[in-house]
JSON list of C-alpha atoms and ligand atoms in Angstrom, two decimals:
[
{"chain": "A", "resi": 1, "resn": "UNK", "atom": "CA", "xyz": [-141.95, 52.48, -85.86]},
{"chain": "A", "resi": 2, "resn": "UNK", "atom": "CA", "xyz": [-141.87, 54.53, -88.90]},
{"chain": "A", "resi": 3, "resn": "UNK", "atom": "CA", "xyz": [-142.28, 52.07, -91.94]},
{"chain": "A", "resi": 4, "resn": "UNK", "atom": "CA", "xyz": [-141.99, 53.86, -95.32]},
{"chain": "A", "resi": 5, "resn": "UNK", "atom": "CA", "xyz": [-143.56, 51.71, -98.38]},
{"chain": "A", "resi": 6, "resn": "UNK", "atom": "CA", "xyz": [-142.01, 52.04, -102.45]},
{"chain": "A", "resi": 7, "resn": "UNK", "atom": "CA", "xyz": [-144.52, 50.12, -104.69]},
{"chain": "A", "resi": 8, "resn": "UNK", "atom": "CA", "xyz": [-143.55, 49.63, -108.33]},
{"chain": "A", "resi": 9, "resn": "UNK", "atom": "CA", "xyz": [-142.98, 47.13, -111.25]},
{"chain": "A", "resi": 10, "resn": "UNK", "atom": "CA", "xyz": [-139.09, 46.72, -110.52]},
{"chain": "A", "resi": 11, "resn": "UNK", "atom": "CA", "xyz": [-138.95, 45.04, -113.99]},
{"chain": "A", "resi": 12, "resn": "UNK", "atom": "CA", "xyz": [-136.16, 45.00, -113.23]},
{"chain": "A", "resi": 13, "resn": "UNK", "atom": "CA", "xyz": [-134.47, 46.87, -110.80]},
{"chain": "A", "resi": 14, "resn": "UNK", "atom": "CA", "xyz": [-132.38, 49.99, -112.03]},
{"chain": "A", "resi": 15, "resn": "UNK", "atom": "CA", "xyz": [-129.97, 51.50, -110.49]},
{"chain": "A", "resi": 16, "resn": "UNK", "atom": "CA", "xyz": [-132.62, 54.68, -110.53]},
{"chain": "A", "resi": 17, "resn": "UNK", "atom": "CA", "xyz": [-134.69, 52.76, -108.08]},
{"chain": "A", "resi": 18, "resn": "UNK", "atom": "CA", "xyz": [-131.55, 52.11, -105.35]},
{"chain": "A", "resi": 19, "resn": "UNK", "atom": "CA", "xyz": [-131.25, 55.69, -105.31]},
{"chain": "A", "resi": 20, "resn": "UNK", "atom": "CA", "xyz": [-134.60, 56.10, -104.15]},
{"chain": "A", "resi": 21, "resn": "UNK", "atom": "CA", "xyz": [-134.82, 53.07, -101.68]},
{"chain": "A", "resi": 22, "resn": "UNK", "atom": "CA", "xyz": [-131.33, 54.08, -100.55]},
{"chain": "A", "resi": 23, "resn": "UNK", "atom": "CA", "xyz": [-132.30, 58.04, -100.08]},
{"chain": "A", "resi": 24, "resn": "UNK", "atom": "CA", "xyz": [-135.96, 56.79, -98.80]},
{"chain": "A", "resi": 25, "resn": "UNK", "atom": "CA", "xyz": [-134.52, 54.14, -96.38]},
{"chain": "A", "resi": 26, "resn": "UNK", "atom": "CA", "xyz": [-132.39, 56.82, -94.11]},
{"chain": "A", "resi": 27, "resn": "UNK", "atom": "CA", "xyz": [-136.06, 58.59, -93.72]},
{"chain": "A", "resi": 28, "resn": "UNK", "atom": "CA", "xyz": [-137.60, 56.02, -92.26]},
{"chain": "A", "resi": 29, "resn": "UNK", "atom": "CA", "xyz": [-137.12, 52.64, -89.44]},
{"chain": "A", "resi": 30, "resn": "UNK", "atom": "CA", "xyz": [-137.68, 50.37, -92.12]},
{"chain": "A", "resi": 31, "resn": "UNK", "atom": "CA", "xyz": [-138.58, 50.38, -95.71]},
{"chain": "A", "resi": 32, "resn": "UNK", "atom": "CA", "xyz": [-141.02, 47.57, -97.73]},
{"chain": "A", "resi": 33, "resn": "UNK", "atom": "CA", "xyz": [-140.01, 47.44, -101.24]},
{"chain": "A", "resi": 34, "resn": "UNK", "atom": "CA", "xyz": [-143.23, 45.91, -102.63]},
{"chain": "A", "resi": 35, "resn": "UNK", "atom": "CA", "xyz": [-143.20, 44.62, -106.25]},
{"chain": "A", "resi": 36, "resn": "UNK", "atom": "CA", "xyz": [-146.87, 44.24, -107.83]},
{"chain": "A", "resi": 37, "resn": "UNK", "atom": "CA", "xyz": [-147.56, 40.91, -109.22]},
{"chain": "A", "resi": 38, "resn": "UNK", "atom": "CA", "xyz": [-150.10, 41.91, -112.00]},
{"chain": "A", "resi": 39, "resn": "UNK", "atom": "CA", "xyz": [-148.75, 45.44, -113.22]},
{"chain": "A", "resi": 40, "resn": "UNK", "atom": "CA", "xyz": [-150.77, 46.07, -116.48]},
{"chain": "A", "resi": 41, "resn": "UNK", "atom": "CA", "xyz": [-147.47, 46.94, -117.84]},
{"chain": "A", "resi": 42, "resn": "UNK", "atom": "CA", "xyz": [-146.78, 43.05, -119.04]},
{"chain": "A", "resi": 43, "resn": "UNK", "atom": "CA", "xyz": [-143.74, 42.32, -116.95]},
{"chain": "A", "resi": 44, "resn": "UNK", "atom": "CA", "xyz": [-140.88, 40.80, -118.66]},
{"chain": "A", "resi": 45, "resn": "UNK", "atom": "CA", "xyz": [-139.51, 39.50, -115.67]},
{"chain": "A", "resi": 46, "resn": "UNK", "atom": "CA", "xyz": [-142.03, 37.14, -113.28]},
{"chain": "A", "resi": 47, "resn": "UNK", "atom": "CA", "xyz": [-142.80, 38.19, -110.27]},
{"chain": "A", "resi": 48, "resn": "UNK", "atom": "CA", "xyz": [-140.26, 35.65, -108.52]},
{"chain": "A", "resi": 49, "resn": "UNK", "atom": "CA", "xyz": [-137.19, 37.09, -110.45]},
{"chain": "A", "resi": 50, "resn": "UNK", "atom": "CA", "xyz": [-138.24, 40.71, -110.11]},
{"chain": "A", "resi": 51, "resn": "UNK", "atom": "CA", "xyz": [-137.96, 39.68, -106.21]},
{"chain": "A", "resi": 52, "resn": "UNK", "atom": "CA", "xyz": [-135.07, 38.02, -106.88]},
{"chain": "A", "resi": 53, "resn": "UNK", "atom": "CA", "xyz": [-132.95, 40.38, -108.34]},
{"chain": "A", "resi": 54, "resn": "UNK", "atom": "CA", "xyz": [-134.25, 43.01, -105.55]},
{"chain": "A", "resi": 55, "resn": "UNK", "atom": "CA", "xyz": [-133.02, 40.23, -102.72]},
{"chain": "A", "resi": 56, "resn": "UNK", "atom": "CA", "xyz": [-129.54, 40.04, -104.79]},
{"chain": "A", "resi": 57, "resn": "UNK", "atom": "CA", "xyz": [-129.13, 43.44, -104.63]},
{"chain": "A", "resi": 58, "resn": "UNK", "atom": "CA", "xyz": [-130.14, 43.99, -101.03]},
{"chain": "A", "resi": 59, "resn": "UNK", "atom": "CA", "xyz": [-129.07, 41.46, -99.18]},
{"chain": "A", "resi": 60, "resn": "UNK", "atom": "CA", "xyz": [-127.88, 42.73, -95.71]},
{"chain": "A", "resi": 61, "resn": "UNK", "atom": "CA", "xyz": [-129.95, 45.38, -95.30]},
{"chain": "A", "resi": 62, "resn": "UNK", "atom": "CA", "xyz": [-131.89, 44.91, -92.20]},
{"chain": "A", "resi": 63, "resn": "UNK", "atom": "CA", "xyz": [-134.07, 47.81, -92.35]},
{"chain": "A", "resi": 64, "resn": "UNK", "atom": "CA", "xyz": [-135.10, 46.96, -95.76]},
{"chain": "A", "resi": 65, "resn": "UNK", "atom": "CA", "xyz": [-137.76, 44.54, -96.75]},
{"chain": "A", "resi": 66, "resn": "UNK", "atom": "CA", "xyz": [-138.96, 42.99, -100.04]},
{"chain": "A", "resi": 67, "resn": "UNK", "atom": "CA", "xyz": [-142.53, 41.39, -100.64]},
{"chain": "A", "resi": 68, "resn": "UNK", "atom": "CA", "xyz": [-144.90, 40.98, -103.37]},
{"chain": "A", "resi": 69, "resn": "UNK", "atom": "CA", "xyz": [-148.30, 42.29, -103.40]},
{"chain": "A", "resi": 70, "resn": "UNK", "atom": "CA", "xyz": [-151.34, 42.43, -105.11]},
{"chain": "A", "resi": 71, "resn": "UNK", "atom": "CA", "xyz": [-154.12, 44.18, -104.89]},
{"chain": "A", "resi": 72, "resn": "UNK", "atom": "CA", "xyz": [-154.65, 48.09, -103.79]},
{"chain": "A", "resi": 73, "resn": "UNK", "atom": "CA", "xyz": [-151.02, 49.74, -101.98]},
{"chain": "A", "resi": 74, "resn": "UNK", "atom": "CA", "xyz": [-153.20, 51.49, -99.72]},
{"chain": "A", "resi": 75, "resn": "UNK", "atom": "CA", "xyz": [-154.69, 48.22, -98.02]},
{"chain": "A", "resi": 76, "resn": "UNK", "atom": "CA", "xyz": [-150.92, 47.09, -98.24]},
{"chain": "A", "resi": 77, "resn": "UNK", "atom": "CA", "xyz": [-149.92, 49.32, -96.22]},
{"chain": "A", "resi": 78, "resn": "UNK", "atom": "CA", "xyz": [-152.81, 49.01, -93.75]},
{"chain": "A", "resi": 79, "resn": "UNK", "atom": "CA", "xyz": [-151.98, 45.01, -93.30]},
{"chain": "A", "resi": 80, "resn": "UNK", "atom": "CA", "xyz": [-147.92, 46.54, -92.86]},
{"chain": "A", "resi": 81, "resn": "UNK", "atom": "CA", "xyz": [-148.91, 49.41, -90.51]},
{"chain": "A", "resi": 82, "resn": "UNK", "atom": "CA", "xyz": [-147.48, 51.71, -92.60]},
{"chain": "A", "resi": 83, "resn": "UNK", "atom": "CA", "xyz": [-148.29, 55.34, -93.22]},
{"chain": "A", "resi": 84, "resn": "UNK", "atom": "CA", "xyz": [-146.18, 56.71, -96.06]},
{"chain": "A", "resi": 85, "resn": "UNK", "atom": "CA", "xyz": [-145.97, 55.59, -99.91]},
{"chain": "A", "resi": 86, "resn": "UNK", "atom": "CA", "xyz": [-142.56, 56.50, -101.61]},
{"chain": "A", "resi": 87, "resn": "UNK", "atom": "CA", "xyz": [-142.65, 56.89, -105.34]},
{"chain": "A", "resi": 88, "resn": "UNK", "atom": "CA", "xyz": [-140.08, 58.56, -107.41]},
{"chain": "A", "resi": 89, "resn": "UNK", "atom": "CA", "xyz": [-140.34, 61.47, -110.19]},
{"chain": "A", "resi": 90, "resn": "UNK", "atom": "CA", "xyz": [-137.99, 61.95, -113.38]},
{"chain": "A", "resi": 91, "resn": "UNK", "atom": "CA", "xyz": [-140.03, 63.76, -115.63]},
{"chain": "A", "resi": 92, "resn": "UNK", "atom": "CA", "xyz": [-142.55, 66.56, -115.91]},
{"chain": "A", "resi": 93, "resn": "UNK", "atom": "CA", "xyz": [-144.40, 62.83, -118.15]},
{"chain": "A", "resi": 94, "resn": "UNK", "atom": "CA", "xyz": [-144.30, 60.59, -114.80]},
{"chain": "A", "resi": 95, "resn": "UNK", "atom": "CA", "xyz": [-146.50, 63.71, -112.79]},
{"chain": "A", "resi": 96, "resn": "UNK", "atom": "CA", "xyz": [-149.33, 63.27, -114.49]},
{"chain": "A", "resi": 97, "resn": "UNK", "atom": "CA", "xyz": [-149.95, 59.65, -112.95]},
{"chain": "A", "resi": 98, "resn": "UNK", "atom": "CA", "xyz": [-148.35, 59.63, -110.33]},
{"chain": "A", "resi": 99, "resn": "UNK", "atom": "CA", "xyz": [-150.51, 63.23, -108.99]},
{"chain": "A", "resi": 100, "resn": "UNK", "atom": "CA", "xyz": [-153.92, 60.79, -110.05]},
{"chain": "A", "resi": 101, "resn": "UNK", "atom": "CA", "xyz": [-152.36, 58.00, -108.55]},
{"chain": "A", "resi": 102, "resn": "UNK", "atom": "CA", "xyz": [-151.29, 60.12, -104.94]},
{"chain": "A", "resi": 103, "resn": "UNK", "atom": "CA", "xyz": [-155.16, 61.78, -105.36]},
{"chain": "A", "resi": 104, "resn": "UNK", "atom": "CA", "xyz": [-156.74, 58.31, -105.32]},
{"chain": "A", "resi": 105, "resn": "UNK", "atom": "CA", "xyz": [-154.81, 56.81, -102.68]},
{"chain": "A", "resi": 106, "resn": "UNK", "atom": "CA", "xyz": [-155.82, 59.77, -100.58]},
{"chain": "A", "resi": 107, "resn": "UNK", "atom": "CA", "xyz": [-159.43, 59.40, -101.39]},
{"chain": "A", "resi": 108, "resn": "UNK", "atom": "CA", "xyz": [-159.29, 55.78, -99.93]},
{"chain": "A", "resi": 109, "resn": "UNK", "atom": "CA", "xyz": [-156.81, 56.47, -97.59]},
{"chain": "A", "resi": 110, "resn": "UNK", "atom": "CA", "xyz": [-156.98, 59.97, -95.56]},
{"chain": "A", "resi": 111, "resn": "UNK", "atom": "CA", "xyz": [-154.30, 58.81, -92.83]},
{"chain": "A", "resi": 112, "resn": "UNK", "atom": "CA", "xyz": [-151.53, 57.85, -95.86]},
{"chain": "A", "resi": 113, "resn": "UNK", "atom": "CA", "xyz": [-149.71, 59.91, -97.04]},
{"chain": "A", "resi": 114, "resn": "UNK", "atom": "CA", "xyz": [-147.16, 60.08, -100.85]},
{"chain": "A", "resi": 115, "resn": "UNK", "atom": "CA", "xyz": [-144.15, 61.15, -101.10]},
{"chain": "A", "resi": 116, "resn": "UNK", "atom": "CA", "xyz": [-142.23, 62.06, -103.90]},
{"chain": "A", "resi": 117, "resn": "UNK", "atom": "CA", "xyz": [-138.58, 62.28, -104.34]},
{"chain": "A", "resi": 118, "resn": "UNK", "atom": "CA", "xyz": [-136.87, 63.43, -107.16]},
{"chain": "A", "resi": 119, "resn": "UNK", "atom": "CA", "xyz": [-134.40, 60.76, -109.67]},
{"chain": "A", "resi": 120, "resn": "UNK", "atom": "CA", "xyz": [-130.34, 62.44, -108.93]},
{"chain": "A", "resi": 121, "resn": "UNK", "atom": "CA", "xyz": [-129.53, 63.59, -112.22]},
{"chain": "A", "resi": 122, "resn": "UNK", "atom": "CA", "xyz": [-127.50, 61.09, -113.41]},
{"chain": "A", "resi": 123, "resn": "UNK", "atom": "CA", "xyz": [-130.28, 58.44, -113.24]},
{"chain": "A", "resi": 124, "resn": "UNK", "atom": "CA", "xyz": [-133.05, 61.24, -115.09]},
{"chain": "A", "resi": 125, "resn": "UNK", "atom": "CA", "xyz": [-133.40, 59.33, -118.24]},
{"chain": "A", "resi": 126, "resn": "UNK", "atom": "CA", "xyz": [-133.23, 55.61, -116.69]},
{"chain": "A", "resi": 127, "resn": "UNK", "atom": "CA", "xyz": [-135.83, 53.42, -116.59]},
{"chain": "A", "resi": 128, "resn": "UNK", "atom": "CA", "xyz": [-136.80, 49.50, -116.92]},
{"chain": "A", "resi": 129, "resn": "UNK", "atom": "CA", "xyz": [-137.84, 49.73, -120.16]},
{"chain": "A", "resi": 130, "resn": "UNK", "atom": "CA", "xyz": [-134.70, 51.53, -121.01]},
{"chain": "A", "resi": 131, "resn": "UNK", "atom": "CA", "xyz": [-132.33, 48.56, -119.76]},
{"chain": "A", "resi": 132, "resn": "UNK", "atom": "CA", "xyz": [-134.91, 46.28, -121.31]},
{"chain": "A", "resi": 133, "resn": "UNK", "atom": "CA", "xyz": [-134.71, 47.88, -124.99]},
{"chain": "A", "resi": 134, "resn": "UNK", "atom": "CA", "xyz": [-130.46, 47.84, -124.45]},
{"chain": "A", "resi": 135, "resn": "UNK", "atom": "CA", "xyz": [-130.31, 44.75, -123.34]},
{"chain": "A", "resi": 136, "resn": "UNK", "atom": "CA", "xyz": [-132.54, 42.98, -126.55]},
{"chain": "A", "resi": 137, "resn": "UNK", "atom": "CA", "xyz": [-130.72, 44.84, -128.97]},
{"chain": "A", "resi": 138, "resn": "UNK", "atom": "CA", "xyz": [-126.67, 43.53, -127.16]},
{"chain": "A", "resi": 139, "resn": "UNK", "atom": "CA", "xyz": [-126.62, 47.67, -126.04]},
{"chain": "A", "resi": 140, "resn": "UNK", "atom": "CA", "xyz": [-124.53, 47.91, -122.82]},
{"chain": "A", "resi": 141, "resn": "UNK", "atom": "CA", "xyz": [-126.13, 48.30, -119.11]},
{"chain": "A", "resi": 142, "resn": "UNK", "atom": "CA", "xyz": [-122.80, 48.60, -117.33]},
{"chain": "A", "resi": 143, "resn": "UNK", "atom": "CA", "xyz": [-123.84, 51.57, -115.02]},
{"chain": "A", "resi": 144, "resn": "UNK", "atom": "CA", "xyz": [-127.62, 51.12, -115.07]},
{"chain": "A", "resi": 145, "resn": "UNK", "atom": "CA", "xyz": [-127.69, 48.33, -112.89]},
{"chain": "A", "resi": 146, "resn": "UNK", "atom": "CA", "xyz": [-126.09, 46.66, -110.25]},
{"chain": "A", "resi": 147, "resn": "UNK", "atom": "CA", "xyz": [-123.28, 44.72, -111.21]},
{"chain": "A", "resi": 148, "resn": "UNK", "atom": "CA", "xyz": [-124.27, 41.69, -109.36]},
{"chain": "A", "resi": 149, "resn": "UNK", "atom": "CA", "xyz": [-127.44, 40.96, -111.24]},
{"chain": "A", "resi": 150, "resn": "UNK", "atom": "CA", "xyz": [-126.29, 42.47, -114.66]},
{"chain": "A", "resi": 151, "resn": "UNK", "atom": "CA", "xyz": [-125.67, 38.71, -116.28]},
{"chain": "A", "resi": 152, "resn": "UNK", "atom": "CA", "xyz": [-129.13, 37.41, -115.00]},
{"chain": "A", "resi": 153, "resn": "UNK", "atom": "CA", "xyz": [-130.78, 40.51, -116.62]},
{"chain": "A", "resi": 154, "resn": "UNK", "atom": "CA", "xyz": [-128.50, 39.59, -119.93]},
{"chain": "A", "resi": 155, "resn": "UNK", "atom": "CA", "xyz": [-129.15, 36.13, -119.43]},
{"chain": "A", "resi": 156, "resn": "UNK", "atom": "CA", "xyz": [-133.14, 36.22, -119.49]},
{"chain": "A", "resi": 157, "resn": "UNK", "atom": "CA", "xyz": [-132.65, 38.35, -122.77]},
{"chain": "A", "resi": 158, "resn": "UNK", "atom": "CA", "xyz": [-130.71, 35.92, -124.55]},
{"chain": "A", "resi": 159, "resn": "UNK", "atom": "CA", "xyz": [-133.32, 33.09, -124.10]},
{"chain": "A", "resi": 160, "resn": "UNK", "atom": "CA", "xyz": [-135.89, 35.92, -125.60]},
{"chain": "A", "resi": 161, "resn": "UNK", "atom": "CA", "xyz": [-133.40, 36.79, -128.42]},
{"chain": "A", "resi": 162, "resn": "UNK", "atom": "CA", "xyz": [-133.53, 33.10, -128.86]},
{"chain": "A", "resi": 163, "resn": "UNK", "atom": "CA", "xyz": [-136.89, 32.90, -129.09]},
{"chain": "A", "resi": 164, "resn": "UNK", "atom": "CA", "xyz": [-137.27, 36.05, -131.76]},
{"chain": "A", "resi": 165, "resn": "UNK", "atom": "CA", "xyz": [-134.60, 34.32, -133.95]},
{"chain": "A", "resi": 166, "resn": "UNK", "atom": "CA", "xyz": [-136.35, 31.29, -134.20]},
{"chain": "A", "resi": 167, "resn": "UNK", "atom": "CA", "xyz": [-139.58, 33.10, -135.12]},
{"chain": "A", "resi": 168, "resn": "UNK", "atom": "CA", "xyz": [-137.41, 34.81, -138.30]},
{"chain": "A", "resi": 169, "resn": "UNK", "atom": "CA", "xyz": [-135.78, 31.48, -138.85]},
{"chain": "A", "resi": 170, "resn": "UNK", "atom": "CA", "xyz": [-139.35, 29.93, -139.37]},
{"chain": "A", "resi": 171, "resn": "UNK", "atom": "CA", "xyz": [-140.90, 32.71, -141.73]},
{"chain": "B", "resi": 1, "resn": "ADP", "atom": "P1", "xyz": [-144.55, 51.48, -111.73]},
{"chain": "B", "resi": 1, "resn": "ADP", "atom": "O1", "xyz": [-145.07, 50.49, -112.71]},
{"chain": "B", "resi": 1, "resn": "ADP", "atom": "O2", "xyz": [-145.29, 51.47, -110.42]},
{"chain": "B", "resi": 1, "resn": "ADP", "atom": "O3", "xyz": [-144.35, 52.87, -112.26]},
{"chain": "B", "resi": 1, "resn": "ADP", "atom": "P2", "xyz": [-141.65, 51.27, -111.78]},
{"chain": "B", "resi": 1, "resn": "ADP", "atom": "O4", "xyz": [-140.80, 50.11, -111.34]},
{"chain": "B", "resi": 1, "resn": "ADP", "atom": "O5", "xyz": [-141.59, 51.66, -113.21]},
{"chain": "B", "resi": 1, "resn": "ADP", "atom": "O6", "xyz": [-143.12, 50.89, -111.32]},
{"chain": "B", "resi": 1, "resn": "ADP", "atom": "O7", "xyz": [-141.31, 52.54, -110.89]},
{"chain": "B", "resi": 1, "resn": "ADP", "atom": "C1", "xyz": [-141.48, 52.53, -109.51]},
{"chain": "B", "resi": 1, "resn": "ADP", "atom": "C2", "xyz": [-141.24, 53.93, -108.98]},
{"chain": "B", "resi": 1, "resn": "ADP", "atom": "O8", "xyz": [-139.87, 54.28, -109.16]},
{"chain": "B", "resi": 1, "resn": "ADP", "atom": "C3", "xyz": [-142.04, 55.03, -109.71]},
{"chain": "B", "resi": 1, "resn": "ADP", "atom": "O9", "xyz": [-142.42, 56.00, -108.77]},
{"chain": "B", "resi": 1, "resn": "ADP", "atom": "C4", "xyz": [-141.04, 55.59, -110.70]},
{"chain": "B", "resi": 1, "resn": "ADP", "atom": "O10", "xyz": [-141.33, 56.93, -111.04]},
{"chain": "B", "resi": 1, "resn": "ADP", "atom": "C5", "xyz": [-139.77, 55.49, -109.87]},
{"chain": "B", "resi": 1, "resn": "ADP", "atom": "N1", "xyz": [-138.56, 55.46, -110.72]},
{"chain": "B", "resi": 1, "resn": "ADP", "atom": "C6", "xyz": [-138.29, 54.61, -111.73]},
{"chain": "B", "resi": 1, "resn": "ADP", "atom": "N2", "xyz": [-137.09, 54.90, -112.30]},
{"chain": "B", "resi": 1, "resn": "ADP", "atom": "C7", "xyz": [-136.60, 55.96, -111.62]},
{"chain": "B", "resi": 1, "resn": "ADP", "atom": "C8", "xyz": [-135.41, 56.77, -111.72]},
{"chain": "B", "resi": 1, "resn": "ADP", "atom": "N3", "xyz": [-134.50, 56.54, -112.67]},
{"chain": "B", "resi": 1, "resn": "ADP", "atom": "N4", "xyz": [-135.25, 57.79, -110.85]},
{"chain": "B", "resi": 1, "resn": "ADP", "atom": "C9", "xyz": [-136.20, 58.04, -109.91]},
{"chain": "B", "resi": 1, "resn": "ADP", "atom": "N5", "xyz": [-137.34, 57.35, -109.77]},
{"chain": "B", "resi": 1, "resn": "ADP", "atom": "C10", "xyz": [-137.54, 56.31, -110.60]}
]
């Protein structure tokens, strides 16, 4: 079986990253969407709604499956008998990381191989901090992300915006 393996932060989903899985998925038997617990990026979301809102999205998709991880996404992939690590490029800015990233995972990994596909063009400038920074300041995300999880995404930012007024209210 020929399992395909798309680490990231998925916080949250875009609809940049369902073009990947769904490009990524007809390469391969089945694909593991694996969201990384402790990204030193801070996630906004936990790790249980960044799962979440990946389970929402792709529900009834047998060949696709979602866990967490932490730790390295080579030894992941070991414990999934996987061979291949998808990751996605929009910029000449994401190839600088992602070549170290691809050149350490090899080091540790000979057998694995990364894969890189590039964002379609209409998703070139999307990312999760992106949606994040619209959806703080009431900017619309119709289009960026699934429909079905767009309120929860809205929701969690109206309990922060919430939270920022009451910090101005007290000062
Ligand atoms: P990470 O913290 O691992 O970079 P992200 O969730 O930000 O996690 O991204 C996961 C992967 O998806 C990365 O390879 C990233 O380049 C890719 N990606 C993110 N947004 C897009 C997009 N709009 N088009 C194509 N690839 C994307």
């Amino acid at each position: 079986m020929n399992i395909f393996v798309y680490p990231g932060s998925f916080d949250p989903v875009t609809n940049g990253h369902l073009d990947i899985i769904n490009r990524a998925v007809k390469m391969c038997d089945k694909l593991i969407v694996a969201v990384l617990i402790n990204t030193n990026k801070k996630p906004t979301f936990t790790i249980e709604e960044r799962v979440d809102l990946l389970k929402t999205v792709l529900a009834g998709r047998p060949d696709i499956e979602i866990v967490s991880f932490s730790g390295l996404t080579v030894d992941l992939l070991k414990k999934c008998n996987a061979r291949v690590i998808v990751r996605g490029l929009r910029a000449i800015s994401d190839f600088e990381n992602e070549f170290q990233m691809a050149l350490i995972n090899k080091e540790l990994a000979p057998d694995i191989e990364t894969i890189f596909m590039m964002t379609s063009i209409n998703y070139t400038y999307l990312s999760s901090s992106a949606i994040k920074e619209l959806a703080i300041n009431n900017g619309v995300i119709d289009g960026m992300v699934p429909d079905c999880i767009k309120g929860k995404i809205l929701e969690k930012f109206r309990y922060k915006q919430g939270e920022s007024n009451g910090n101005l209210f007290n000062t």
